[in-house]
mmCIF file of C-alpha atoms and ligand atoms in Angstrom:
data_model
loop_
_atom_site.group_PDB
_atom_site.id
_atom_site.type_symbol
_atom_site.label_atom_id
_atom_site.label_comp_id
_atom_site.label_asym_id
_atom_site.label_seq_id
_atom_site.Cartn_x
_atom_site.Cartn_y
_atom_site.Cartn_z
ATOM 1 C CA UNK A 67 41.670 127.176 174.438
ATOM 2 C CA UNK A 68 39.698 123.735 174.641
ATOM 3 C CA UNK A 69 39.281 121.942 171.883
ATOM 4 C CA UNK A 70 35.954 122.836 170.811
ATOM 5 C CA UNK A 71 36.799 126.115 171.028
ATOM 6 C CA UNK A 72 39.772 125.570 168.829
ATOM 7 C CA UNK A 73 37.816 123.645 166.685
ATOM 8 C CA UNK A 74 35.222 126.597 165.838
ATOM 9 C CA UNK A 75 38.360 129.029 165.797
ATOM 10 C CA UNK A 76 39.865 126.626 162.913
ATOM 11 C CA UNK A 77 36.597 126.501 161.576
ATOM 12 C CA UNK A 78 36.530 129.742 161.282
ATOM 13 C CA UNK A 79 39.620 130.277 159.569
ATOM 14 C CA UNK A 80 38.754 127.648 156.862
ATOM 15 C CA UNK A 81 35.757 129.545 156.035
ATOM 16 C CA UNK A 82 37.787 132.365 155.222
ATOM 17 C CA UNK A 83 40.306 130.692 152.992
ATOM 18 C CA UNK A 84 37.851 128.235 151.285
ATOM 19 C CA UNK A 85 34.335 129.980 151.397
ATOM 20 C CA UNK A 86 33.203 127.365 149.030
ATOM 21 C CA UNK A 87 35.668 124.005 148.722
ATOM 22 C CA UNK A 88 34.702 121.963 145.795
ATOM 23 C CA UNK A 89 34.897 118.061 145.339
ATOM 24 C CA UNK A 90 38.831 117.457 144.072
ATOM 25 C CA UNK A 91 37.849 114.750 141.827
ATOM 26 C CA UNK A 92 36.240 115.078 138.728
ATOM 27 C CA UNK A 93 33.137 113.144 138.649
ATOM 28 C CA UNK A 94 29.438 113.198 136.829
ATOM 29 C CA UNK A 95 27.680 111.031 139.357
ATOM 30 C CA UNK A 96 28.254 108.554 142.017
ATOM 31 C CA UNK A 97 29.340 105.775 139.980
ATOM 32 C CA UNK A 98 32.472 107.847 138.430
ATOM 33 C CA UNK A 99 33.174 109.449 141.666
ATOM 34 C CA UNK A 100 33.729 106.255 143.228
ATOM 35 C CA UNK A 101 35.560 105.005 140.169
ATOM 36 C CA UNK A 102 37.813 108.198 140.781
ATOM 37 C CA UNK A 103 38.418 107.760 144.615
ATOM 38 C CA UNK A 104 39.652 104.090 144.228
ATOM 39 C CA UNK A 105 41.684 105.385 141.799
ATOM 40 C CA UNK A 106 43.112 107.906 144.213
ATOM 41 C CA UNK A 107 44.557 105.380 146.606
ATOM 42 C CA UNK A 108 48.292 106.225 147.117
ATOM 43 C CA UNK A 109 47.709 109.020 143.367
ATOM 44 C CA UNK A 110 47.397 112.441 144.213
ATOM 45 C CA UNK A 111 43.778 113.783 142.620
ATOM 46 C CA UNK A 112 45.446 115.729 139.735
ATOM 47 C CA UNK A 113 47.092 112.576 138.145
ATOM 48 C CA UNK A 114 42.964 110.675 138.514
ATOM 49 C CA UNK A 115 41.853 113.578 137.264
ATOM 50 C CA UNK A 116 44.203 113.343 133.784
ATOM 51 C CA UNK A 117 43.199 109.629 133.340
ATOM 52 C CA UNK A 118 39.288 109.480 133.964
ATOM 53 C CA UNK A 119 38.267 111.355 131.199
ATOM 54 C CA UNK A 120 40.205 108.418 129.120
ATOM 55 C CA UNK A 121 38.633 106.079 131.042
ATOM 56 C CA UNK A 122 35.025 107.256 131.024
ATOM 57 C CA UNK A 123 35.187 108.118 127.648
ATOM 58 C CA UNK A 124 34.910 104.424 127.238
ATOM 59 C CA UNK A 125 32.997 103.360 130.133
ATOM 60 C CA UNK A 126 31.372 105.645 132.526
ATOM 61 C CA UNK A 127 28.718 102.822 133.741
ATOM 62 C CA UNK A 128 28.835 99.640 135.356
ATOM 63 C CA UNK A 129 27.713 98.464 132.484
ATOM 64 C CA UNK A 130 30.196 99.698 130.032
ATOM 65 C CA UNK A 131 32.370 98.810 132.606
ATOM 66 C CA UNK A 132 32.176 95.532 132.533
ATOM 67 C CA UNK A 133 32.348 95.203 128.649
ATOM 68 C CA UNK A 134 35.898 96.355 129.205
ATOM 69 C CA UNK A 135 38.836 93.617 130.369
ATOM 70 C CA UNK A 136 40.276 94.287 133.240
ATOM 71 C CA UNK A 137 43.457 94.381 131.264
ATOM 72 C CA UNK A 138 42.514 96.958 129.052
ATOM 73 C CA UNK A 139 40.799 99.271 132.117
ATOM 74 C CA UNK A 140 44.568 98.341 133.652
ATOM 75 C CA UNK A 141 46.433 99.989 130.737
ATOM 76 C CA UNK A 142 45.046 103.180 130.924
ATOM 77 C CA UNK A 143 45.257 103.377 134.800
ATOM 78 C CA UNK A 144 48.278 102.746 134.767
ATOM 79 C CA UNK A 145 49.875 106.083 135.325
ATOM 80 C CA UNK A 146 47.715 105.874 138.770
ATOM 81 C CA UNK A 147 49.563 103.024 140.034
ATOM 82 C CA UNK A 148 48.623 99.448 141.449
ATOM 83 C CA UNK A 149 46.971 98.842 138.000
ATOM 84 C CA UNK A 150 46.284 95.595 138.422
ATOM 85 C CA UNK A 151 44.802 95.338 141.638
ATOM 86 C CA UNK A 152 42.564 98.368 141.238
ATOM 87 C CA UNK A 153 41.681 97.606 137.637
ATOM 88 C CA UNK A 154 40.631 94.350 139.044
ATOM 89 C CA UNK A 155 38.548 95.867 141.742
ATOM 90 C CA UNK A 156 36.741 98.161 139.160
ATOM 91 C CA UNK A 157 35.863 95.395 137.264
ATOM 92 C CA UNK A 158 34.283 93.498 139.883
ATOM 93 C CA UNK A 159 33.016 96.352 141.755
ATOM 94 C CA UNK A 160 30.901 97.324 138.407
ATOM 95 C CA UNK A 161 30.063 93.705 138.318
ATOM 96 C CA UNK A 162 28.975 93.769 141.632
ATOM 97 C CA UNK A 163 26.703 96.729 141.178
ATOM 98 C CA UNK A 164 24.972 95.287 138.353
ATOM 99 C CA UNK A 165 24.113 91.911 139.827
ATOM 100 C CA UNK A 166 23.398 93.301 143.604
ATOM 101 C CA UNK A 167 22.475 96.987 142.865
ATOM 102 C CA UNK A 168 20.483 97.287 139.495
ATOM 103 C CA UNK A 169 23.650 99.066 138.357
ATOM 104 C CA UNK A 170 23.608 102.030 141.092
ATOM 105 C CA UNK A 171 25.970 102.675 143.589
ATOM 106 C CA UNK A 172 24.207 101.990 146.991
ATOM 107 C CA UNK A 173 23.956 104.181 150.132
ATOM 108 C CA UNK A 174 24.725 102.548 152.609
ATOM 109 C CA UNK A 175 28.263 102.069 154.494
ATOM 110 C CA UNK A 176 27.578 98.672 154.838
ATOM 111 C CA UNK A 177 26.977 97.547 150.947
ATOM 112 C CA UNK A 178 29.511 100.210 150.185
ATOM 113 C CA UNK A 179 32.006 98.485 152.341
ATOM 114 C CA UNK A 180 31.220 95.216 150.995
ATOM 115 C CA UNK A 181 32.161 96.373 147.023
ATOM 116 C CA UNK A 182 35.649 95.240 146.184
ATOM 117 C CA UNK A 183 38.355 97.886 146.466
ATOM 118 C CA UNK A 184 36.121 99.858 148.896
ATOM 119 C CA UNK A 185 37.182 100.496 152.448
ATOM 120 C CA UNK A 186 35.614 102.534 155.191
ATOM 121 C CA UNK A 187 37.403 106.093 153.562
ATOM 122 C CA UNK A 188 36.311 105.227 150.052
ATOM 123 C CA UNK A 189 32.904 104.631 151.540
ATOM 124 C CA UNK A 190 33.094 107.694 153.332
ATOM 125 C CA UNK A 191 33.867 110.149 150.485
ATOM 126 C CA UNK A 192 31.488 108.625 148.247
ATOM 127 C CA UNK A 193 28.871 109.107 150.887
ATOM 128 C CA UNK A 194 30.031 112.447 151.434
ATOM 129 C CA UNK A 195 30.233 113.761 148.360
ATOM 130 C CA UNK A 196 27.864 111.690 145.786
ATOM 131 C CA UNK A 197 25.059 111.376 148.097
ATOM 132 C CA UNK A 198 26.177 115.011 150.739
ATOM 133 C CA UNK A 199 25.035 112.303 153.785
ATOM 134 C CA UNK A 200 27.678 113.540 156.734
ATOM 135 C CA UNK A 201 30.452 111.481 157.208
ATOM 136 C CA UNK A 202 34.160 112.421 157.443
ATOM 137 C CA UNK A 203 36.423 110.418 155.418
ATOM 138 C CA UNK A 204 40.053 110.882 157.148
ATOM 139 C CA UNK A 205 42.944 111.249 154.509
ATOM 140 C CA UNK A 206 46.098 111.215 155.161
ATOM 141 C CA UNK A 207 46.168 115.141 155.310
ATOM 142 C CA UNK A 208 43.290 114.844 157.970
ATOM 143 C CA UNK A 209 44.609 112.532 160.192
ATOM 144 C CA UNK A 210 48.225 115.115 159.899
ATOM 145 C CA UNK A 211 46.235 117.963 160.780
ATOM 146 C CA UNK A 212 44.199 116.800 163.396
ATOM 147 C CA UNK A 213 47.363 115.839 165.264
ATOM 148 C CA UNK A 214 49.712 118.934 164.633
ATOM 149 C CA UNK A 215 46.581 120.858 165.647
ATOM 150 C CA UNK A 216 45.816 118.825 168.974
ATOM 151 C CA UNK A 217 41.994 117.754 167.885
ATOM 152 C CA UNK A 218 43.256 113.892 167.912
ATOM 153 C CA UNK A 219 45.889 112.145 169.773
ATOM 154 C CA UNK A 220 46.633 110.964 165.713
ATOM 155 C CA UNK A 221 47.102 107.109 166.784
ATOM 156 C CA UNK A 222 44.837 106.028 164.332
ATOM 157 C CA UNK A 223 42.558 107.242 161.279
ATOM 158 C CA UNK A 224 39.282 105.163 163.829
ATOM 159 C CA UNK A 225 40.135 107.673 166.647
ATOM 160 C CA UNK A 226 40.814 110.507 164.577
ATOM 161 C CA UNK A 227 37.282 110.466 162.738
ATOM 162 C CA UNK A 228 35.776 110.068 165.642
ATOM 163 C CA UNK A 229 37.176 113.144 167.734
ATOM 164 C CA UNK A 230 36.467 115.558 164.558
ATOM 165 C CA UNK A 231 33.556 114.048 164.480
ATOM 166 C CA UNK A 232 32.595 114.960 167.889
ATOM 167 C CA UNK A 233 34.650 118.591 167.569
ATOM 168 C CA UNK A 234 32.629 119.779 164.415
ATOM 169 C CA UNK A 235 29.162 120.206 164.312
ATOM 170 C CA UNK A 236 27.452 117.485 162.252
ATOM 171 C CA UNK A 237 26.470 119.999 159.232
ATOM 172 C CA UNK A 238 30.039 120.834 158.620
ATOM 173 C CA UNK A 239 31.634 117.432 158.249
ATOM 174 C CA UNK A 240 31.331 117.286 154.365
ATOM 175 C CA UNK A 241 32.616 121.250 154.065
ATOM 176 C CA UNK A 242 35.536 121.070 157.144
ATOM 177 C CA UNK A 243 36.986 117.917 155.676
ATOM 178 C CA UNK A 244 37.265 119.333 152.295
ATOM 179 C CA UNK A 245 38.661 122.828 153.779
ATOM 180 C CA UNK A 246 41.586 120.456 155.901
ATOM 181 C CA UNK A 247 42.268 118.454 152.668
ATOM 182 C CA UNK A 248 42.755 121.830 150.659
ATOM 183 C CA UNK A 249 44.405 123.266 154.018
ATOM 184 C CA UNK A 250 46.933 120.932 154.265
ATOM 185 C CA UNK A 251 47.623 120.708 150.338
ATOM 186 C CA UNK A 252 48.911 124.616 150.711
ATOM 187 C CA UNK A 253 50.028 124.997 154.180
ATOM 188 C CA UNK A 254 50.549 121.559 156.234
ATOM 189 C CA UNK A 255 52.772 119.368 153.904
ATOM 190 C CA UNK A 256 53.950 116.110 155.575
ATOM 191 C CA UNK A 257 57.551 117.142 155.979
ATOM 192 C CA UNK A 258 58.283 120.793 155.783
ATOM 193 C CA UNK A 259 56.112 123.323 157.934
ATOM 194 C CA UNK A 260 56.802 127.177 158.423
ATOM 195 C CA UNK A 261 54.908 128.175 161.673
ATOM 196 C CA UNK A 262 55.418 131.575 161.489
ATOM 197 C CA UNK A 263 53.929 131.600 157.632
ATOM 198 C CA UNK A 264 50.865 129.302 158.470
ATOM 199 C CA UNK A 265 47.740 130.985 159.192
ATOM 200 C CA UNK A 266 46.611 128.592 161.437
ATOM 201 C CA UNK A 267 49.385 127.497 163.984
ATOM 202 C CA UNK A 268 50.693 130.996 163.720
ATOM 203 C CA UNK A 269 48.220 132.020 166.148
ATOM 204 C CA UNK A 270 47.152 128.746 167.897
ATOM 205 C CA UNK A 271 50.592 127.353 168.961
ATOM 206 C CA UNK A 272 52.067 131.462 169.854
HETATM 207 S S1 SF4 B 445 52.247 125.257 161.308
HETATM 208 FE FE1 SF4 B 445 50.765 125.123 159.661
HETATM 209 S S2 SF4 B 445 51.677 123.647 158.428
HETATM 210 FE FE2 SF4 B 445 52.545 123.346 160.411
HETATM 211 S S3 SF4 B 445 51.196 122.009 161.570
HETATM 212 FE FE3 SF4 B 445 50.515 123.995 161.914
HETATM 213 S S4 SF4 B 445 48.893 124.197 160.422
HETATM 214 FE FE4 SF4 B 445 50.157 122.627 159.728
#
């Protein structure tokens, strides 16, 4: 099977487990979602998920935001890890929306990219699932799966967003990547793999 074909085949498989993926992290609009994902560096979603509603009880604008110090946004992150350097970032990121973005989160990559805390993946989800403009944001999960399934040679996340990219069809990107994250959560754990158990290399490896 090439690897289009084995694309659409895992494609098609994805559908069937997760018809309808929703976004993992709790949000009410762009601004909180990309609150959430910078929270989510190195925190799995369920642990953001406990401490946003704490958070955006308080603040749940730039605005707000702002009003807070960064050492009080840093105590109740806390439990998400690198407090201090991502409280920071949320600080100035909300800041920096307010004095470059009339307090909106823009759509671009480019002034995403340039907001504190914000790298290409950040940037990527946010497009993805605040504003549903394709892009692929490559996880760690992705960039696993893509390699144990032979869509990416897996050197790096650059290479491995572009081959998906080119192996799905343009109108999937925000559903497939959402189906591998979910994927890989149940079936394609970093360490321990069954192959016989796994719906998808079950029948793609033999
Ligand atoms: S066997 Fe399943 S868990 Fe292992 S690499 Fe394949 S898809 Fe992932």
């Amino acid at each position: 099977m090439n690897k289009k074909k084995r694309a659409e085949w895992i494609s098609s498989i994805l559908d069937s487990l997760y018809p309808h993926p929703k976004v993992p992290l709790h949000h009410k609009d762009p601004y909180t979602l990309l609150i959430a994902v910078v929270l989510s560096a190195r925190c799995t979603d369920a642990k953001v998920n406990q401490i946003t509603p704490h958070l955006f009880k308080l603040a749940d604008t730039p605005q707000k935001m702002v009003r807070l110090d960064v050492k009080e946004i840093q105590e109740i992150i806390r439990p998400c890890g690198l407090s201090p350097t991502k409280a920071r970032a949320i600080w100035q990121l909300s800041q920096d929306l307010i004095e470059k973005h009339h307090g909106e989160v823009p759509r671009s990559f480019e002034e995403l990219e340039a907001l504190p805390g914000v790298g290409h993946k950040t940037a990527s989800v946010v497009m993805a699932q605040a504003f549903h403009i394709p892009s692929f944001p490559i996880d760690t999960h992705i960039h696993r799966c893509a390699k144990r399934w032979g869509l990416s040679p897996g050197k790096n996340v650059k290479q491995t967003e572009k081959d998906l990219k080119s192996l799905f069809p343009k109108d999937q990107w925000i559903k497939v990547h959402l189906q591998i994250i979910y994927f890989a959560r149940e079936y394609c754990p970093a360490r321990v793999h069954d192959k016989k158990k796994c719906p998808i290399c079950s029948n793609l490896i033999g």
